[in-house]
Structure formats: structure tokens, C-alpha cells
């Protein structure tokens, strides 16, 4: 028998239930989970969702487990969390290393425990269990939509745009598909096994088929093999880190050759790197709390549909998603123009201010 250590951190409970994904990864730490929970608070607040932030994690490499073991681990995690989670307390979702199927097992475990079906306990579920249309691709669709909007602001035509993407999981692959559909050329993709570069453009659907059967991009022949470090330093219009935190550091920030850095991952840029990029002044950052917010926005839609038992079509989901992203982008741009500071600071100050306002308005119960 093996015992795995896992966590759940609820960061802010003032504005509604807390909300956040569950990560299965061998490098999970309590500090990392807490940081991700805090980011969720600012993100939900920035885009106007009635949620606080939360995050969960288990120290495990899911690739080392059989399907049966993965199911046991997922169910046991939810079993341990039954007293702390709830549709009006704390709502879970997929994250790195977890997926729709795992959310289905967790929803089933919670529902069995309380004695009735409770789809609103997790989002990112299979459609058959009350998942939302458009949820699987929501984060990537949102990243691509915002990239296109910022390219429009910079007057760079999308069909003259080259894109390098680190990470080819849910977010990376869906961003690649959506940006490809807009007309951008995806020149590099990667996963933890390596990176692939093709200046003529990677066939993203071919890469997805490859991963479906081979599990990873290892030995993918749709491009020249390079390293993940080389990918980050490629000449491209848009660089999309869509894997893990702290990949843009003070070691490589000065070497980036992109015009737009779209932070699809949470926390891909260290503070030191952020300062270097700001001093350079030639790279537009779309900060993580704005850039990848499409996922939690459609998770919110899923939760609403579960609570009302009334389900929406894909078009409705996507139209409402883009509407919220437009509002959030406009608010961030206005904040940046007003205070003349970075876009990251604009996004964070807006998110933090709204949480502070909610806390102040509630006051302290004596
Ligand atoms: P995922 O597990 O589906 O995919 C992660 C990808 O990153 C995989 O392709 C993996 O091989 C790759 N990877 C891992 N380590 C790597 C490394 N060292 N170098 C290169 N590639 C590496 O996870 P995901 O859901 O796509 O999440 C990716 C990022 O997006 C995370 O930072 C996550 O917190 C963030 N995010 C996800 C969502 C969502 O809806 N899934 C929403 C918001 C933010």
C-alpha cells in the first residue's frame, strides 16, 4: 500500500464558494497549492465571478499509476475532502494531471457520500454527468481570443503571426487549435518529453492524433526536435507558456524573441523575469489572471447550469465567455491607462481591490 500526501487550500471565502482545480503532479507542495489558490481569488474577482479562490493537489506522478490506481486515488482524495467541499462551499475542477474522467469519479464519490446526485460539486465533468458544452476547450479558446484582441490592438494581422507553445495538454493544445483556426501559424509545440519546431507550421490536429495514441509527443516527426529551453527563445510573434510555473526566469527573460507573451499557465514568469521584460519594453504580456481565465469562466457557467438544471448550447457558452473576456480586457486596459503601470499590476490591483471591497462591505461579526 502507498500513502500519497494531498492538500486543499481555500484562500478567500468572502465573495461566494471557493473555486479551484486539483493538480496531480510529483512536485506539488503546500506552498505551490496556496499560491495557486491565491491566484484563483484574484482571477475570479478580476472577471467578476462570485467565487473565492481555492486549489488542491496530490504529490503523485499520475503517469506512474494504472487506471485502477488513478481511480482509487481520485476517489480517496474526494472522500477525504467531503467535509470541506460542497456546491456552496468549495467547488473543484481539473488542473495539471487531472481531467474530465477524474472529475466524474470525484463527483460520483461525493454524490454517493451525501446520498443524492450533486453535479455542482465539481466542474470540468464529462457532458454525460452535467459537464458544460465548451468547457474542455474553454481555457485555450479564451487564451486565443485575448491573443487575437491584443494583436488587433498592435495592428498585427493574425495570419502574419507565428506562435510557439510550451505544453501540449488541455490548455496548450486547445490554444494551438483555436489560434490555428484564426489563421496563425503554430511553429513550435512541446510537452515534458521535448519540443518540436517547424517554421512552415505544425499540423496541430496531426500532433493531437499522435498524442492520443502515443500518450506524449516523444519522437513526433512533424517538426525538428529541439529542447523546451530553445522553444522559449524562438523568434515568434506570440510565445505561449502553457505548462508549469516559473519557466521564464532571469536566465532567459533577456533572450526572449516574441512580441506578445501570453501566460496561459499560472505563474510562468518569475518576479525577476517580469522586471527584465518590463525594462526591455518590447514585449506585451497578457498576465495569467486574465489570459487563462476562460477556464474558470466556463466552469462558472457549468456550475450555474448544474444548479438550475437548465443546459445551454455551445454557441451560448462561447458568446457569453467572449463577452466576459471583453469586459475584463477593457477594465484592465483602462486601469493600466489610468495608473500608467504594467498590465499585470493593472489586472492584479483590480482583482485584489474587489476582494478588499467585499471584505470591507461584510465587516466583522463581533
Ligand atoms: P495538462 O496536464 O493537461 O498539460 C500540461 C502539459 O504541460 C503537458 O503537455 C505536459 O507534458 C507539459 N509539461 C509538463 N512539464 C513540462 C515541462 N517541464 N516542459 C514542457 N512541458 C511540460 O495541464 P493543463 O490543464 O493544460 O494546464 C497547463 C497550465 O495551465 C497550468 O499552469 C495550469 O495551472 C494552467 N491552467 C489550466 C486551466 C484548465 O482549465 N485546465 C485553467 C487555467 C490555468
Short mmCIF file of C-alpha atoms and ligand atoms in Angstrom, two decimals:
data_model
loop_
_atom_site.label_atom_id
_atom_site.label_comp_id
_atom_site.label_asym_id
_atom_site.label_seq_id
_atom_site.Cartn_x
_atom_site.Cartn_y
_atom_site.Cartn_z
CA UNK A 1 0.00 0.00 0.00
CA UNK A 2 1.20 3.52 -0.77
CA UNK A 3 0.13 6.68 1.06
CA UNK A 4 0.01 9.86 -1.02
CA UNK A 5 0.05 13.34 0.50
CA UNK A 6 -2.55 15.80 -0.76
CA UNK A 7 -3.80 19.29 0.03
CA UNK A 8 -6.72 21.67 -0.44
CA UNK A 9 -6.26 25.37 0.23
CA UNK A 10 -9.22 27.80 0.41
CA UNK A 11 -7.88 31.33 0.08
CA UNK A 12 -10.89 33.64 0.21
CA UNK A 13 -14.40 32.86 1.44
CA UNK A 14 -15.89 36.37 1.42
CA UNK A 15 -17.42 36.50 -2.05
CA UNK A 16 -19.05 33.09 -2.51
CA UNK A 17 -17.90 29.48 -2.56
CA UNK A 18 -14.23 28.99 -3.25
CA UNK A 19 -13.29 27.52 -6.60
CA UNK A 20 -10.19 25.88 -7.99
CA UNK A 21 -8.60 22.95 -9.76
CA UNK A 22 -6.89 19.84 -8.42
CA UNK A 23 -3.33 19.10 -9.57
CA UNK A 24 -1.77 15.62 -9.62
CA UNK A 25 1.98 16.14 -10.02
CA UNK A 26 5.10 14.79 -8.37
CA UNK A 27 6.37 18.29 -7.49
CA UNK A 28 3.21 19.56 -5.73
CA UNK A 29 3.96 21.41 -2.47
CA UNK A 30 1.68 23.11 0.04
CA UNK A 31 3.26 26.48 -0.82
CA UNK A 32 2.56 25.99 -4.52
CA UNK A 33 -1.07 24.99 -3.86
CA UNK A 34 -1.53 28.06 -1.63
CA UNK A 35 -0.07 30.36 -4.28
CA UNK A 36 -2.36 28.86 -6.94
CA UNK A 37 -5.36 29.32 -4.59
CA UNK A 38 -4.48 32.99 -4.15
CA UNK A 39 -4.14 33.48 -7.91
CA UNK A 40 -7.62 31.97 -8.29
CA UNK A 41 -9.02 34.58 -5.88
CA UNK A 42 -7.62 37.47 -7.94
CA UNK A 43 -8.64 35.81 -11.21
CA UNK A 44 -12.26 35.15 -10.19
CA UNK A 45 -12.51 38.66 -8.79
CA UNK A 46 -10.97 40.26 -11.89
CA UNK A 47 -13.50 38.65 -14.25
CA UNK A 48 -16.41 39.29 -11.86
CA UNK A 49 -17.27 35.75 -10.74
CA UNK A 50 -18.95 35.24 -7.33
CA UNK A 51 -16.17 32.94 -6.12
CA UNK A 52 -13.16 32.99 -3.84
CA UNK A 53 -10.03 31.10 -4.81
CA UNK A 54 -9.03 27.56 -3.87
CA UNK A 55 -6.68 24.88 -5.16
CA UNK A 56 -5.95 21.23 -4.47
CA UNK A 57 -3.03 18.97 -5.15
CA UNK A 58 -1.66 15.48 -4.62
CA UNK A 59 2.05 14.61 -4.73
CA UNK A 60 1.97 11.91 -7.38
CA UNK A 61 3.06 11.35 -10.95
CA UNK A 62 -0.24 10.16 -12.49
CA UNK A 63 1.71 8.56 -15.36
CA UNK A 64 3.11 6.04 -12.84
CA UNK A 65 -0.39 4.78 -11.89
CA UNK A 66 -2.61 2.22 -13.59
CA UNK A 67 -6.13 3.39 -14.45
CA UNK A 68 -7.44 1.46 -11.47
CA UNK A 69 -4.93 3.10 -9.12
CA UNK A 70 -5.76 6.52 -10.54
CA UNK A 71 -9.44 5.94 -9.84
CA UNK A 72 -8.71 4.81 -6.27
CA UNK A 73 -6.52 7.85 -5.62
CA UNK A 74 -9.10 10.27 -7.09
CA UNK A 75 -11.96 8.79 -5.09
CA UNK A 76 -9.93 8.69 -1.88
CA UNK A 77 -8.95 12.35 -2.30
CA UNK A 78 -12.61 13.35 -2.62
CA UNK A 79 -13.56 11.06 0.28
CA UNK A 80 -11.05 12.92 2.50
CA UNK A 81 -12.42 16.27 1.30
CA UNK A 82 -16.15 15.55 1.66
CA UNK A 83 -16.45 17.65 4.82
CA UNK A 84 -14.64 20.62 3.31
CA UNK A 85 -16.12 20.78 -0.20
CA UNK A 86 -19.69 21.44 -1.33
CA UNK A 87 -21.56 23.16 -4.19
CA UNK A 88 -21.97 26.27 -1.96
CA UNK A 89 -18.71 25.84 -0.02
CA UNK A 90 -15.85 24.92 -2.33
CA UNK A 91 -16.14 23.64 -5.91
CA UNK A 92 -13.32 21.60 -7.51
CA UNK A 93 -12.17 21.37 -11.14
CA UNK A 94 -9.46 19.71 -13.25
CA UNK A 95 -5.89 21.04 -13.31
CA UNK A 96 -2.48 19.77 -14.34
CA UNK A 97 -2.53 15.95 -14.38
CA UNK A 98 -6.30 15.65 -13.82
CA UNK A 99 -9.08 15.52 -16.38
CA UNK A 100 -12.79 15.03 -17.11
CA UNK A 101 -12.75 11.38 -16.20
CA UNK A 102 -11.22 12.08 -12.78
CA UNK A 103 -13.85 14.79 -12.18
CA UNK A 104 -16.52 12.18 -12.97
CA UNK A 105 -15.10 9.79 -10.33
CA UNK A 106 -14.93 12.62 -7.79
CA UNK A 107 -18.49 13.74 -8.48
CA UNK A 108 -19.66 10.12 -8.08
CA UNK A 109 -17.77 9.71 -4.78
CA UNK A 110 -19.24 12.91 -3.32
CA UNK A 111 -22.77 12.07 -4.57
CA UNK A 112 -22.58 8.58 -3.05
CA UNK A 113 -21.49 10.06 0.25
CA UNK A 114 -24.31 12.60 0.55
CA UNK A 115 -26.94 10.28 -0.93
CA UNK A 116 -28.07 12.18 -4.00
CA UNK A 117 -26.64 13.33 -7.31
CA UNK A 118 -24.60 16.50 -6.87
CA UNK A 119 -23.10 17.58 -10.19
CA UNK A 120 -22.27 21.12 -8.94
CA UNK A 121 -19.55 19.75 -6.61
CA UNK A 122 -17.01 19.75 -9.46
CA UNK A 123 -16.76 21.39 -12.87
CA UNK A 124 -14.97 20.10 -15.96
CA UNK A 125 -17.06 16.89 -15.79
CA UNK A 126 -17.99 14.68 -18.73
CA UNK A 127 -21.05 16.05 -20.58
CA UNK A 128 -22.95 12.88 -19.57
CA UNK A 129 -22.66 13.93 -15.89
CA UNK A 130 -23.66 17.57 -16.34
CA UNK A 131 -20.47 18.95 -17.86
CA UNK A 132 -20.84 22.11 -19.92
CA UNK A 133 -20.59 22.39 -23.67
CA UNK A 134 -17.35 24.19 -24.46
CA UNK A 135 -15.66 23.57 -21.08
CA UNK A 136 -12.90 21.29 -22.38
CA UNK A 137 -11.63 23.91 -24.83
CA UNK A 138 -12.58 26.98 -22.78
CA UNK A 139 -9.18 27.98 -21.36
CA UNK A 140 -7.43 27.65 -24.73
CA UNK A 141 -10.29 29.36 -26.58
CA UNK A 142 -10.06 32.26 -24.12
CA UNK A 143 -6.26 32.49 -24.46
CA UNK A 144 -6.56 32.56 -28.27
CA UNK A 145 -9.37 35.14 -28.18
CA UNK A 146 -7.36 37.51 -25.97
CA UNK A 147 -4.20 37.00 -28.06
CA UNK A 148 -6.17 37.97 -31.17
CA UNK A 149 -7.61 41.05 -29.41
CA UNK A 150 -4.15 42.25 -28.27
CA UNK A 151 -2.69 41.57 -31.75
CA UNK A 152 -5.53 43.69 -33.18
CA UNK A 153 -4.51 46.50 -30.77
CA UNK A 154 -0.92 46.17 -32.01
CA UNK A 155 -2.20 46.12 -35.62
CA UNK A 156 -0.52 42.75 -36.26
CA UNK A 157 -2.66 40.63 -38.63
CA UNK A 158 -3.34 37.18 -37.18
CA UNK A 159 -2.45 35.48 -40.47
CA UNK A 160 1.04 37.04 -40.26
CA UNK A 161 1.51 35.66 -36.75
CA UNK A 162 3.82 32.85 -35.67
CA UNK A 163 3.23 31.07 -32.35
CA UNK A 164 5.40 28.89 -30.08
CA UNK A 165 3.57 26.97 -27.35
CA UNK A 166 5.15 25.22 -24.37
CA UNK A 167 2.92 22.41 -23.03
CA UNK A 168 0.56 20.35 -25.15
CA UNK A 169 -2.04 19.30 -22.57
CA UNK A 170 -5.55 20.68 -22.30
CA UNK A 171 -4.60 24.36 -22.42
CA UNK A 172 -1.65 24.21 -24.85
CA UNK A 173 -3.35 22.02 -27.43
CA UNK A 174 -6.67 23.92 -27.33
CA UNK A 175 -4.82 27.25 -27.65
CA UNK A 176 -2.94 25.85 -30.65
CA UNK A 177 -6.18 24.68 -32.28
CA UNK A 178 -8.01 27.98 -31.71
CA UNK A 179 -5.11 30.18 -32.84
CA UNK A 180 -4.64 27.93 -35.88
CA UNK A 181 -8.34 28.32 -36.69
CA UNK A 182 -7.95 32.13 -36.52
CA UNK A 183 -5.18 31.83 -39.16
CA UNK A 184 -2.00 31.95 -37.03
CA UNK A 185 0.91 29.63 -37.83
CA UNK A 186 1.94 27.36 -34.94
CA UNK A 187 5.70 26.93 -35.40
CA UNK A 188 6.56 25.04 -32.21
CA UNK A 189 4.89 22.83 -29.60
CA UNK A 190 6.24 20.80 -26.69
CA UNK A 191 5.49 18.61 -23.72
CA UNK A 192 7.62 17.29 -20.86
CA UNK A 193 9.38 14.85 -23.23
CA UNK A 194 10.66 17.53 -25.64
CA UNK A 195 9.84 20.26 -28.17
CA UNK A 196 9.28 20.31 -31.95
CA UNK A 197 9.90 23.21 -34.33
CA UNK A 198 8.62 23.59 -37.89
CA UNK A 199 8.94 27.04 -39.49
CA UNK A 200 6.39 26.01 -42.14
CA UNK A 201 3.81 25.32 -39.44
CA UNK A 202 3.00 22.30 -37.24
CA UNK A 203 -0.11 20.31 -38.17
CA UNK A 204 -1.79 20.62 -34.75
CA UNK A 205 -4.51 18.04 -35.44
CA UNK A 206 -1.87 15.54 -36.55
CA UNK A 207 0.02 16.21 -33.30
CA UNK A 208 -3.16 15.69 -31.28
CA UNK A 209 -3.80 12.35 -33.03
CA UNK A 210 -0.21 11.38 -32.30
CA UNK A 211 -0.59 12.17 -28.60
CA UNK A 212 -3.88 10.31 -28.41
CA UNK A 213 -2.13 7.08 -29.40
CA UNK A 214 1.43 7.64 -28.15
CA UNK A 215 0.46 9.49 -24.89
CA UNK A 216 3.27 12.07 -25.41
CA UNK A 217 4.96 14.00 -28.26
CA UNK A 218 8.14 11.88 -27.90
CA UNK A 219 9.59 11.20 -31.42
CA UNK A 220 6.86 13.27 -33.14
CA UNK A 221 8.00 13.69 -36.76
CA UNK A 222 6.01 16.84 -37.63
CA UNK A 223 8.95 19.12 -36.79
CA UNK A 224 12.62 19.29 -35.86
CA UNK A 225 13.36 18.15 -32.30
CA UNK A 226 14.59 21.00 -30.07
CA UNK A 227 14.63 21.49 -26.29
CA UNK A 228 11.97 23.23 -24.20
CA UNK A 229 14.55 25.91 -23.38
CA UNK A 230 15.17 26.54 -27.11
CA UNK A 231 11.41 26.77 -27.74
CA UNK A 232 11.09 29.64 -25.27
CA UNK A 233 13.82 31.58 -27.10
CA UNK A 234 12.49 31.10 -30.65
CA UNK A 235 11.78 34.13 -32.82
CA UNK A 236 7.98 34.29 -32.94
CA UNK A 237 5.13 36.78 -32.68
CA UNK A 238 3.45 35.06 -29.73
CA UNK A 239 5.03 32.89 -27.04
CA UNK A 240 2.56 30.83 -25.00
CA UNK A 241 3.86 29.10 -21.87
CA UNK A 242 1.08 26.57 -21.17
CA UNK A 243 2.80 24.07 -18.87
CA UNK A 244 4.01 24.89 -15.37
CA UNK A 245 5.17 27.84 -13.24
CA UNK A 246 8.50 29.68 -13.32
CA UNK A 247 9.72 28.83 -16.83
CA UNK A 248 10.51 32.44 -17.83
CA UNK A 249 13.30 33.36 -15.42
CA UNK A 250 16.12 35.88 -15.06
CA UNK A 251 18.21 33.36 -17.05
CA UNK A 252 16.13 33.57 -20.25
CA UNK A 253 13.99 36.75 -20.00
CA UNK A 254 16.57 38.85 -21.85
CA UNK A 255 16.74 36.24 -24.62
CA UNK A 256 13.01 36.05 -25.48
CA UNK A 257 12.29 36.99 -29.09
CA UNK A 258 8.50 37.33 -29.07
CA UNK A 259 6.25 40.38 -29.38
CA UNK A 260 3.47 39.01 -27.13
CA UNK A 261 3.87 36.75 -24.08
CA UNK A 262 0.52 35.09 -23.42
CA UNK A 263 0.60 33.50 -19.96
CA UNK A 264 -1.69 30.51 -20.45
CA UNK A 265 -0.08 28.71 -17.48
CA UNK A 266 -0.41 30.06 -13.96
CA UNK A 267 2.71 31.91 -12.83
CA UNK A 268 5.02 31.08 -15.76
CA UNK A 269 7.08 34.27 -15.26
CA UNK A 270 9.19 34.83 -12.13
CA UNK A 271 9.25 38.27 -10.49
CA UNK A 272 12.87 38.77 -11.57
CA UNK A 273 11.99 37.92 -15.19
CA UNK A 274 8.99 40.23 -15.04
CA UNK A 275 11.26 43.17 -14.14
CA UNK A 276 13.64 42.35 -17.01
CA UNK A 277 10.77 42.17 -19.52
CA UNK A 278 9.27 45.41 -18.24
CA UNK A 279 12.65 47.15 -18.57
CA UNK A 280 13.01 45.83 -22.15
CA UNK A 281 9.65 47.37 -23.03
CA UNK A 282 9.30 45.47 -26.33
CA UNK A 283 7.09 42.56 -25.17
CA UNK A 284 3.37 42.81 -24.39
CA UNK A 285 2.45 40.49 -21.51
CA UNK A 286 -1.08 39.14 -21.22
CA UNK A 287 -0.93 38.26 -17.50
CA UNK A 288 -2.07 34.83 -16.32
CA UNK A 289 -5.02 36.01 -14.21
CA UNK A 290 -6.56 37.49 -17.35
CA UNK A 291 -5.07 35.24 -20.04
CA UNK A 292 -6.23 31.84 -18.76
CA UNK A 293 -9.47 32.99 -17.07
CA UNK A 294 -11.63 31.35 -19.77
CA UNK A 295 -11.44 28.04 -17.88
CA UNK A 296 -12.93 29.28 -14.64
CA UNK A 297 -15.49 31.42 -16.51
CA UNK A 298 -16.92 28.37 -18.27
CA UNK A 299 -16.60 26.39 -15.02
CA UNK A 300 -18.87 29.06 -13.52
CA UNK A 301 -21.30 28.51 -16.43
CA UNK A 302 -21.20 24.76 -15.76
CA UNK A 303 -21.95 25.29 -12.06
CA UNK A 304 -24.86 27.62 -12.93
CA UNK A 305 -26.28 25.04 -15.35
CA UNK A 306 -25.95 22.29 -12.70
CA UNK A 307 -27.67 24.38 -10.02
CA UNK A 308 -30.54 25.37 -12.32
CA UNK A 309 -30.76 22.04 -14.19
CA UNK A 310 -31.03 24.04 -17.39
CA UNK A 311 -28.40 23.39 -20.05
CA UNK A 312 -27.01 25.76 -22.66
CA UNK A 313 -25.76 25.15 -26.20
CA UNK A 314 -22.11 25.62 -27.21
CA UNK A 315 -22.74 28.88 -29.07
CA UNK A 316 -24.34 30.42 -25.99
CA UNK A 317 -21.42 29.33 -23.81
CA UNK A 318 -18.78 30.73 -26.17
CA UNK A 319 -20.65 34.01 -26.79
CA UNK A 320 -21.04 34.60 -23.06
CA UNK A 321 -17.37 33.65 -22.46
CA UNK A 322 -16.08 36.15 -25.02
CA UNK A 323 -18.41 38.83 -23.61
CA UNK A 324 -16.89 38.46 -20.13
CA UNK A 325 -13.35 38.43 -21.55
CA UNK A 326 -14.09 41.65 -23.48
CA UNK A 327 -15.27 43.33 -20.27
CA UNK A 328 -12.24 42.12 -18.31
CA UNK A 329 -9.79 43.22 -21.01
CA UNK A 330 -11.44 46.67 -21.20
CA UNK A 331 -11.24 47.04 -17.41
CA UNK A 332 -7.55 46.03 -17.35
CA UNK A 333 -6.69 48.35 -20.25
CA UNK A 334 -8.50 51.26 -18.51
CA UNK A 335 -6.72 50.56 -15.20
CA UNK A 336 -3.37 50.43 -16.99
CA UNK A 337 -4.05 53.72 -18.79
CA UNK A 338 -5.22 55.37 -15.56
CA UNK A 339 -2.22 54.41 -13.40
CA UNK A 340 0.44 54.06 -16.12
CA UNK A 341 1.76 50.79 -14.72
CA UNK A 342 2.18 47.29 -16.13
CA UNK A 343 -0.74 45.23 -17.41
CA UNK A 344 0.00 42.63 -14.73
CA UNK A 345 -0.28 45.22 -11.98
CA UNK A 346 -3.46 46.55 -13.59
CA UNK A 347 -5.06 43.08 -13.55
CA UNK A 348 -3.90 42.24 -10.02
CA UNK A 349 -4.92 45.57 -8.48
CA UNK A 350 -8.41 45.25 -9.97
CA UNK A 351 -8.78 41.69 -8.66
CA UNK A 352 -7.40 42.48 -5.20
CA UNK A 353 -9.44 45.69 -4.85
CA UNK A 354 -12.73 43.87 -5.47
CA UNK A 355 -11.89 41.23 -2.83
CA UNK A 356 -10.96 44.02 -0.40
CA UNK A 357 -14.26 45.81 -1.16
CA UNK A 358 -16.25 42.63 -0.48
CA UNK A 359 -14.43 42.05 2.81
CA UNK A 360 -14.92 45.68 3.89
CA UNK A 361 -18.62 45.62 2.93
CA UNK A 362 -19.22 42.49 5.01
CA UNK A 363 -17.46 43.96 8.04
CA UNK A 364 -16.51 41.92 11.11
CA UNK A 365 -19.15 39.93 13.02
CA UNK A 366 -18.49 40.89 16.67
P1 LIG B 1 -2.22 19.30 -18.55
O1 LIG B 1 -1.78 18.36 -17.51
O2 LIG B 1 -3.38 18.95 -19.41
O3 LIG B 1 -0.99 19.64 -19.55
C1 LIG B 1 0.26 20.07 -19.09
C2 LIG B 1 1.23 19.99 -20.27
O4 LIG B 1 2.48 20.55 -19.89
C3 LIG B 1 1.52 18.55 -20.73
O5 LIG B 1 1.62 18.53 -22.13
C4 LIG B 1 2.88 18.27 -20.09
O6 LIG B 1 3.61 17.29 -20.78
C5 LIG B 1 3.50 19.63 -20.24
N1 LIG B 1 4.67 19.83 -19.36
C6 LIG B 1 4.81 19.48 -18.07
N2 LIG B 1 6.04 19.79 -17.64
C7 LIG B 1 6.68 20.37 -18.69
C8 LIG B 1 7.96 20.91 -18.89
N3 LIG B 1 8.86 20.92 -17.90
N4 LIG B 1 8.27 21.41 -20.11
C9 LIG B 1 7.37 21.39 -21.10
N5 LIG B 1 6.12 20.90 -20.98
C10 LIG B 1 5.79 20.40 -19.78
O7 LIG B 1 -2.46 20.70 -17.80
P2 LIG B 1 -3.33 21.93 -18.30
O8 LIG B 1 -4.68 21.80 -17.71
O9 LIG B 1 -3.17 22.10 -19.77
O10 LIG B 1 -2.64 23.14 -17.51
C11 LIG B 1 -1.49 23.81 -18.04
C12 LIG B 1 -1.30 25.12 -17.29
O11 LIG B 1 -2.48 25.92 -17.45
C13 LIG B 1 -1.09 25.01 -15.78
O12 LIG B 1 -0.23 26.04 -15.35
C14 LIG B 1 -2.49 25.23 -15.22
O13 LIG B 1 -2.44 25.68 -13.87
C15 LIG B 1 -2.98 26.30 -16.16
N6 LIG B 1 -4.43 26.44 -16.26
C16 LIG B 1 -5.23 25.39 -16.64
C17 LIG B 1 -6.60 25.58 -16.77
C18 LIG B 1 -7.51 24.48 -17.25
O14 LIG B 1 -8.70 24.76 -17.48
N7 LIG B 1 -7.03 23.28 -17.46
C19 LIG B 1 -7.16 26.82 -16.47
C20 LIG B 1 -6.33 27.87 -16.08
C21 LIG B 1 -4.95 27.68 -15.99
#
